[in-house]
Amino acid sequence: MVTMSGKVSQFSDKKYINLETYRKSGKAVCTPVWFVVHNDTIYIITTKETGKVKRIRNNQAVRVAPCGFRGEIKGEWVSGTARFAEKDESEKALALRKKKYGLQARLVGAIVARKGEPVVIAISI
């Protein structure tokens, strides 16, 4: 059985997190996103053309906080470091997203597939 650290455990029963990434200017950009947690790592699935991917390529520092659908914060902000997941991690994250979000994940996955290959962001906090 995998146990979660205290910082990650606050996210375990949540549906959305607010992901804060940073522009080259240093200005923060917040985006509410779906996520999954595995082995104390938070995974976010998106496509390579999104702003968050571009910002993480330039600056791996991020913050995350539990939130509602529209991004309203429902917990504490936690600082972390983002990276792009390896193939095996990505496959695991995609499977966990299907399990967590069910039919919604399958529908979103079909739409996202039209926009290109999924990119999985791994966040260590």
CSV table of N, CA and C in Angstrom, one decimal:
chain,number,residue,atom,x,y,z
A,1,MET,N,0.8,-1.2,0.0
A,1,MET,CA,0.0,0.0,0.0
A,1,MET,C,0.9,1.2,0.0
A,2,VAL,N,0.5,2.2,-0.8
A,2,VAL,CA,1.3,3.5,-0.9
A,2,VAL,C,0.6,4.5,0.0
A,3,THR,N,1.4,5.1,0.9
A,3,THR,CA,0.9,6.2,1.7
A,3,THR,C,1.4,7.5,1.2
A,4,MET,N,0.6,8.5,1.5
A,4,MET,CA,0.8,9.9,1.0
A,4,MET,C,1.4,10.7,2.1
A,5,SER,N,2.3,11.6,1.6
A,5,SER,CA,2.9,12.6,2.6
A,5,SER,C,1.8,13.6,2.9
A,6,GLY,N,2.0,14.3,4.0
A,6,GLY,CA,1.0,15.3,4.5
A,6,GLY,C,0.6,16.3,3.4
A,7,LYS,N,1.6,16.8,2.7
A,7,LYS,CA,1.3,17.9,1.7
A,7,LYS,C,0.4,17.3,0.6
A,8,VAL,N,0.7,16.1,0.2
A,8,VAL,CA,-0.1,15.5,-1.0
A,8,VAL,C,-1.4,15.0,-0.5
A,9,SER,N,-1.5,14.6,0.7
A,9,SER,CA,-2.8,14.0,1.2
A,9,SER,C,-4.0,14.9,1.2
A,10,GLN,N,-3.7,16.2,1.3
A,10,GLN,CA,-4.8,17.2,1.2
A,10,GLN,C,-5.5,17.2,-0.1
A,11,PHE,N,-4.9,16.6,-1.1
A,11,PHE,CA,-5.5,16.5,-2.5
A,11,PHE,C,-6.2,15.2,-2.8
A,12,SER,N,-6.1,14.2,-1.9
A,12,SER,CA,-6.5,12.9,-2.2
A,12,SER,C,-8.0,12.7,-2.6
A,13,ASP,N,-8.9,13.5,-1.9
A,13,ASP,CA,-10.3,13.4,-2.2
A,13,ASP,C,-10.9,14.5,-3.0
A,14,LYS,N,-10.0,15.3,-3.6
A,14,LYS,CA,-10.5,16.5,-4.4
A,14,LYS,C,-10.6,16.1,-5.9
A,15,LYS,N,-11.4,16.9,-6.6
A,15,LYS,CA,-11.6,16.6,-8.0
A,15,LYS,C,-10.8,17.6,-8.8
A,16,TYR,N,-10.5,18.8,-8.3
A,16,TYR,CA,-9.8,19.8,-9.1
A,16,TYR,C,-8.7,20.4,-8.2
A,17,ILE,N,-7.6,20.8,-8.9
A,17,ILE,CA,-6.6,21.7,-8.2
A,17,ILE,C,-6.4,22.9,-9.1
A,18,ASN,N,-6.0,24.0,-8.4
A,18,ASN,CA,-5.6,25.2,-9.1
A,18,ASN,C,-4.1,25.1,-9.3
A,19,LEU,N,-3.6,25.1,-10.6
A,19,LEU,CA,-2.2,25.0,-10.9
A,19,LEU,C,-1.8,26.4,-11.2
A,20,GLU,N,-0.8,26.9,-10.5
A,20,GLU,CA,-0.2,28.2,-10.7
A,20,GLU,C,1.2,28.0,-11.4
A,21,THR,N,1.3,28.6,-12.6
A,21,THR,CA,2.5,28.6,-13.4
A,21,THR,C,2.9,30.0,-13.6
A,22,TYR,N,4.1,30.2,-14.1
A,22,TYR,CA,4.6,31.6,-14.2
A,22,TYR,C,5.1,31.9,-15.6
A,23,ARG,N,4.7,33.1,-16.1
A,23,ARG,CA,5.2,33.6,-17.4
A,23,ARG,C,6.6,34.0,-17.3
A,24,LYS,N,7.3,34.3,-18.4
A,24,LYS,CA,8.7,34.7,-18.4
A,24,LYS,C,8.8,36.0,-17.6
A,25,SER,N,7.8,36.8,-17.6
A,25,SER,CA,7.8,38.1,-16.8
A,25,SER,C,7.7,37.9,-15.3
A,26,GLY,N,7.4,36.6,-14.9
A,26,GLY,CA,7.2,36.3,-13.5
A,26,GLY,C,5.7,36.4,-13.0
A,27,LYS,N,4.9,36.9,-13.9
A,27,LYS,CA,3.4,36.9,-13.5
A,27,LYS,C,2.8,35.5,-13.4
A,28,ALA,N,2.1,35.3,-12.4
A,28,ALA,CA,1.5,34.0,-12.1
A,28,ALA,C,0.2,33.9,-12.9
A,29,VAL,N,0.0,32.6,-13.4
A,29,VAL,CA,-1.2,32.3,-14.2
A,29,VAL,C,-1.8,31.0,-13.5
A,30,CYS,N,-3.1,31.2,-13.0
A,30,CYS,CA,-3.8,30.0,-12.4
A,30,CYS,C,-4.7,29.3,-13.3
A,31,THR,N,-4.7,28.0,-13.3
A,31,THR,CA,-5.6,27.2,-14.1
A,31,THR,C,-6.2,26.1,-13.3
A,32,PRO,N,-7.5,26.0,-13.1
A,32,PRO,CA,-8.1,24.8,-12.5
A,32,PRO,C,-8.0,23.6,-13.4
A,33,VAL,N,-7.6,22.5,-12.9
A,33,VAL,CA,-7.4,21.3,-13.7
A,33,VAL,C,-7.7,20.0,-13.0
A,34,TRP,N,-8.0,19.0,-13.7
A,34,TRP,CA,-8.1,17.6,-13.1
A,34,TRP,C,-6.7,17.2,-12.8
A,35,PHE,N,-6.6,16.2,-11.9
A,35,PHE,CA,-5.3,15.7,-11.6
A,35,PHE,C,-5.5,14.3,-10.9
A,36,VAL,N,-4.4,13.6,-10.8
A,36,VAL,CA,-4.4,12.3,-10.1
A,36,VAL,C,-3.1,12.3,-9.3
A,37,VAL,N,-3.1,11.5,-8.2
A,37,VAL,CA,-1.9,11.4,-7.3
A,37,VAL,C,-1.5,10.0,-7.3
A,38,HIS,N,-0.2,9.8,-7.5
A,38,HIS,CA,0.4,8.4,-7.4
A,38,HIS,C,1.8,8.6,-6.9
A,39,ASN,N,2.1,7.8,-5.8
A,39,ASN,CA,3.5,7.8,-5.2
A,39,ASN,C,3.9,9.2,-4.8
A,40,ASP,N,3.1,10.0,-4.2
A,40,ASP,CA,3.4,11.3,-3.7
A,40,ASP,C,3.7,12.3,-4.9
A,41,THR,N,3.3,12.0,-6.1
A,41,THR,CA,3.4,12.9,-7.2
A,41,THR,C,2.1,13.2,-7.7
A,42,ILE,N,1.9,14.5,-8.1
A,42,ILE,CA,0.6,14.9,-8.7
A,42,ILE,C,0.8,15.0,-10.2
A,43,TYR,N,-0.1,14.4,-10.9
A,43,TYR,CA,-0.1,14.3,-12.4
A,43,TYR,C,-1.2,15.1,-13.0
A,44,ILE,N,-0.9,15.9,-14.0
A,44,ILE,CA,-1.9,16.7,-14.7
A,44,ILE,C,-1.7,16.3,-16.2
A,45,ILE,N,-2.8,16.0,-16.9
A,45,ILE,CA,-2.8,15.6,-18.3
A,45,ILE,C,-3.3,16.8,-19.1
A,46,THR,N,-2.6,17.1,-20.2
A,46,THR,CA,-3.0,18.2,-21.1
A,46,THR,C,-2.4,17.9,-22.4
A,47,THR,N,-2.3,18.9,-23.3
A,47,THR,CA,-1.7,18.8,-24.6
A,47,THR,C,-0.5,19.7,-24.7
A,48,LYS,N,0.4,19.4,-25.7
A,48,LYS,CA,1.6,20.2,-25.8
A,48,LYS,C,1.4,21.7,-26.2
A,49,GLU,N,0.3,22.0,-26.7
A,49,GLU,CA,0.1,23.4,-27.2
A,49,GLU,C,-0.5,24.3,-26.1
A,50,THR,N,-0.7,23.8,-24.9
A,50,THR,CA,-1.4,24.7,-23.9
A,50,THR,C,-0.4,25.6,-23.3
A,51,GLY,N,-0.9,26.7,-22.8
A,51,GLY,CA,-0.1,27.7,-22.1
A,51,GLY,C,0.7,27.2,-20.9
A,52,LYS,N,0.1,26.3,-20.2
A,52,LYS,CA,0.8,25.8,-19.0
A,52,LYS,C,2.0,25.0,-19.4
A,53,VAL,N,2.0,24.2,-20.5
A,53,VAL,CA,3.1,23.5,-20.9
A,53,VAL,C,4.2,24.4,-21.3
A,54,LYS,N,3.9,25.5,-22.1
A,54,LYS,CA,4.9,26.5,-22.5
A,54,LYS,C,5.5,27.1,-21.3
A,55,ARG,N,4.7,27.5,-20.3
A,55,ARG,CA,5.2,28.2,-19.1
A,55,ARG,C,6.1,27.2,-18.3
A,56,ILE,N,5.7,26.0,-18.2
A,56,ILE,CA,6.6,25.0,-17.4
A,56,ILE,C,7.9,24.7,-18.1
A,57,ARG,N,7.9,24.8,-19.4
A,57,ARG,CA,9.2,24.6,-20.1
A,57,ARG,C,10.2,25.7,-19.7
A,58,ASN,N,9.6,26.9,-19.5
A,58,ASN,CA,10.5,28.1,-19.1
A,58,ASN,C,10.8,28.1,-17.6
A,59,ASN,N,9.9,27.6,-16.8
A,59,ASN,CA,10.0,27.8,-15.3
A,59,ASN,C,9.3,26.6,-14.7
A,60,GLN,N,10.0,25.7,-14.0
A,60,GLN,CA,9.4,24.5,-13.4
A,60,GLN,C,8.8,24.7,-12.1
A,61,ALA,N,9.0,25.9,-11.5
A,61,ALA,CA,8.4,26.2,-10.2
A,61,ALA,C,6.9,26.4,-10.4
A,62,VAL,N,6.1,25.7,-9.6
A,62,VAL,CA,4.6,25.8,-9.6
A,62,VAL,C,4.1,25.9,-8.2
A,63,ARG,N,2.8,26.2,-8.1
A,63,ARG,CA,2.1,26.1,-6.8
A,63,ARG,C,0.8,25.4,-7.2
A,64,VAL,N,0.3,24.6,-6.2
A,64,VAL,CA,-1.0,24.0,-6.4
A,64,VAL,C,-1.8,24.1,-5.1
A,65,ALA,N,-3.2,24.2,-5.3
A,65,ALA,CA,-4.1,24.2,-4.2
A,65,ALA,C,-5.4,23.6,-4.6
A,66,PRO,N,-6.0,22.9,-3.6
A,66,PRO,CA,-7.3,22.3,-4.0
A,66,PRO,C,-8.3,23.4,-4.3
A,67,CYS,N,-9.2,23.1,-5.3
A,67,CYS,CA,-10.1,24.2,-5.7
A,67,CYS,C,-11.4,23.6,-6.2
A,68,GLY,N,-12.4,24.4,-6.5
A,68,GLY,CA,-13.6,24.0,-7.2
A,68,GLY,C,-13.5,24.1,-8.7
A,69,PHE,N,-14.5,23.8,-9.4
A,69,PHE,CA,-14.6,23.8,-10.8
A,69,PHE,C,-14.1,25.1,-11.4
A,70,ARG,N,-14.5,26.2,-10.8
A,70,ARG,CA,-14.1,27.6,-11.4
A,70,ARG,C,-12.8,28.1,-10.8
A,71,GLY,N,-12.1,27.3,-10.0
A,71,GLY,CA,-10.9,27.8,-9.5
A,71,GLY,C,-10.9,28.4,-8.1
A,72,GLU,N,-12.0,28.4,-7.4
A,72,GLU,CA,-12.1,28.9,-6.1
A,72,GLU,C,-11.3,28.0,-5.1
A,73,ILE,N,-10.4,28.6,-4.4
A,73,ILE,CA,-9.4,27.9,-3.6
A,73,ILE,C,-10.2,27.3,-2.4
A,74,LYS,N,-9.9,26.0,-2.1
A,74,LYS,CA,-10.5,25.2,-1.0
A,74,LYS,C,-9.5,24.6,-0.1
A,75,GLY,N,-8.3,25.1,0.0
A,75,GLY,CA,-7.2,24.5,0.8
A,75,GLY,C,-6.0,25.4,0.7
A,76,GLU,N,-4.9,24.8,1.2
A,76,GLU,CA,-3.6,25.6,1.3
A,76,GLU,C,-2.8,25.4,0.0
A,77,TRP,N,-2.2,26.6,-0.4
A,77,TRP,CA,-1.3,26.5,-1.5
A,77,TRP,C,0.0,25.8,-1.1
A,78,VAL,N,0.5,25.0,-2.0
A,78,VAL,CA,1.8,24.2,-1.8
A,78,VAL,C,2.7,24.5,-3.0
A,79,SER,N,3.9,24.8,-2.7
A,79,SER,CA,4.9,25.0,-3.8
A,79,SER,C,5.5,23.6,-4.2
A,80,GLY,N,5.8,23.6,-5.5
A,80,GLY,CA,6.4,22.3,-6.1
A,80,GLY,C,7.2,22.6,-7.3
A,81,THR,N,7.7,21.5,-7.8
A,81,THR,CA,8.5,21.5,-9.0
A,81,THR,C,7.9,20.6,-10.1
A,82,ALA,N,7.7,21.2,-11.3
A,82,ALA,CA,7.0,20.4,-12.4
A,82,ALA,C,8.1,19.9,-13.3
A,83,ARG,N,7.7,18.8,-13.9
A,83,ARG,CA,8.6,18.2,-15.0
A,83,ARG,C,7.6,17.4,-15.9
A,84,PHE,N,8.1,17.0,-17.1
A,84,PHE,CA,7.3,16.2,-18.0
A,84,PHE,C,7.5,14.7,-17.7
A,85,ALA,N,6.5,14.0,-17.5
A,85,ALA,CA,6.6,12.6,-17.1
A,85,ALA,C,7.1,11.7,-18.3
A,86,GLU,N,7.8,10.7,-17.8
A,86,GLU,CA,8.3,9.6,-18.8
A,86,GLU,C,7.1,8.8,-19.3
A,87,LYS,N,7.4,8.0,-20.3
A,87,LYS,CA,6.3,7.2,-20.9
A,87,LYS,C,5.5,6.3,-19.9
A,88,ASP,N,6.3,5.6,-19.1
A,88,ASP,CA,5.6,4.6,-18.2
A,88,ASP,C,4.7,5.4,-17.1
A,89,GLU,N,5.3,6.5,-16.7
A,89,GLU,CA,4.5,7.4,-15.7
A,89,GLU,C,3.3,7.9,-16.4
A,90,SER,N,3.4,8.3,-17.6
A,90,SER,CA,2.3,8.9,-18.4
A,90,SER,C,1.2,7.9,-18.6
A,91,GLU,N,1.6,6.7,-18.9
A,91,GLU,CA,0.5,5.6,-19.1
A,91,GLU,C,-0.2,5.4,-17.8
A,92,LYS,N,0.5,5.3,-16.7
A,92,LYS,CA,-0.1,5.1,-15.4
A,92,LYS,C,-1.0,6.3,-15.0
A,93,ALA,N,-0.6,7.5,-15.3
A,93,ALA,CA,-1.4,8.7,-15.0
A,93,ALA,C,-2.7,8.7,-15.8
A,94,LEU,N,-2.6,8.3,-17.1
A,94,LEU,CA,-3.8,8.3,-17.9
A,94,LEU,C,-4.8,7.2,-17.4
A,95,ALA,N,-4.2,6.1,-17.0
A,95,ALA,CA,-5.1,5.0,-16.5
A,95,ALA,C,-5.8,5.5,-15.2
A,96,LEU,N,-5.0,6.1,-14.3
A,96,LEU,CA,-5.6,6.6,-13.1
A,96,LEU,C,-6.6,7.7,-13.3
A,97,ARG,N,-6.4,8.5,-14.3
A,97,ARG,CA,-7.4,9.6,-14.7
A,97,ARG,C,-8.7,8.9,-15.1
A,98,LYS,N,-8.6,7.9,-15.9
A,98,LYS,CA,-9.8,7.2,-16.4
A,98,LYS,C,-10.6,6.6,-15.2
A,99,LYS,N,-9.8,6.0,-14.3
A,99,LYS,CA,-10.5,5.4,-13.1
A,99,LYS,C,-11.1,6.5,-12.2
A,100,LYS,N,-10.4,7.6,-12.0
A,100,LYS,CA,-11.0,8.7,-11.1
A,100,LYS,C,-12.1,9.4,-11.7
A,101,TYR,N,-12.1,9.8,-13.0
A,101,TYR,CA,-13.1,10.6,-13.6
A,101,TYR,C,-14.0,9.9,-14.5
A,102,GLY,N,-13.8,8.6,-14.7
A,102,GLY,CA,-14.8,7.8,-15.5
A,102,GLY,C,-15.1,8.2,-16.9
A,103,LEU,N,-16.4,8.3,-17.2
A,103,LEU,CA,-16.9,8.6,-18.5
A,103,LEU,C,-16.5,10.0,-18.9
A,104,GLN,N,-16.4,11.0,-17.9
A,104,GLN,CA,-15.9,12.3,-18.2
A,104,GLN,C,-14.5,12.3,-18.8
A,105,ALA,N,-13.7,11.5,-18.2
A,105,ALA,CA,-12.3,11.4,-18.7
A,105,ALA,C,-12.2,10.8,-20.1
A,106,ARG,N,-13.1,9.8,-20.4
A,106,ARG,CA,-13.1,9.2,-21.7
A,106,ARG,C,-13.6,10.3,-22.8
A,107,LEU,N,-14.6,11.1,-22.4
A,107,LEU,CA,-15.1,12.1,-23.4
A,107,LEU,C,-14.0,13.2,-23.6
A,108,VAL,N,-13.4,13.6,-22.5
A,108,VAL,CA,-12.4,14.7,-22.6
A,108,VAL,C,-11.2,14.1,-23.4
A,109,GLY,N,-10.8,12.9,-23.1
A,109,GLY,CA,-9.7,12.2,-23.8
A,109,GLY,C,-9.9,12.2,-25.3
A,110,ALA,N,-11.1,11.9,-25.7
A,110,ALA,CA,-11.4,11.9,-27.1
A,110,ALA,C,-11.3,13.2,-27.8
A,111,ILE,N,-11.7,14.3,-27.1
A,111,ILE,CA,-11.6,15.6,-27.6
A,111,ILE,C,-10.1,16.0,-27.6
A,112,VAL,N,-9.4,15.8,-26.5
A,112,VAL,CA,-8.0,16.1,-26.4
A,112,VAL,C,-7.2,15.4,-27.5
A,113,ALA,N,-7.5,14.1,-27.8
A,113,ALA,CA,-6.8,13.3,-28.8
A,113,ALA,C,-6.8,14.0,-30.2
A,114,ARG,N,-7.8,14.8,-30.5
A,114,ARG,CA,-7.8,15.5,-31.7
A,114,ARG,C,-6.8,16.7,-31.7
A,115,LYS,N,-6.4,17.1,-30.6
A,115,LYS,CA,-5.5,18.2,-30.5
A,115,LYS,C,-4.0,17.7,-30.4
A,116,GLY,N,-3.8,16.5,-30.4
A,116,GLY,CA,-2.5,15.9,-30.4
A,116,GLY,C,-2.3,15.0,-29.2
A,117,GLU,N,-1.0,14.5,-29.2
A,117,GLU,CA,-0.6,13.6,-28.1
A,117,GLU,C,-0.7,14.2,-26.7
A,118,PRO,N,-1.2,13.5,-25.8
A,118,PRO,CA,-1.3,14.1,-24.4
A,118,PRO,C,0.1,14.3,-23.8
A,119,VAL,N,0.2,15.3,-23.0
A,119,VAL,CA,1.4,15.6,-22.2
A,119,VAL,C,1.1,15.4,-20.8
A,120,VAL,N,1.9,14.7,-20.0
A,120,VAL,CA,1.6,14.5,-18.6
A,120,VAL,C,2.6,15.3,-17.8
A,121,ILE,N,2.1,16.2,-17.0
A,121,ILE,CA,3.0,17.0,-16.1
A,121,ILE,C,3.0,16.3,-14.7
A,122,ALA,N,4.2,16.1,-14.2
A,122,ALA,CA,4.4,15.5,-12.9
A,122,ALA,C,4.9,16.6,-12.0
A,123,ILE,N,4.2,16.7,-10.8
A,123,ILE,CA,4.6,17.7,-9.9
A,123,ILE,C,5.0,17.1,-8.6
A,124,SER,N,6.2,17.4,-8.1
A,124,SER,CA,6.7,17.0,-6.8
A,124,SER,C,6.5,18.1,-5.8
A,125,ILE,N,5.9,17.8,-4.7
A,125,ILE,CA,5.8,18.9,-3.6
A,125,ILE,C,6.4,18.4,-2.3
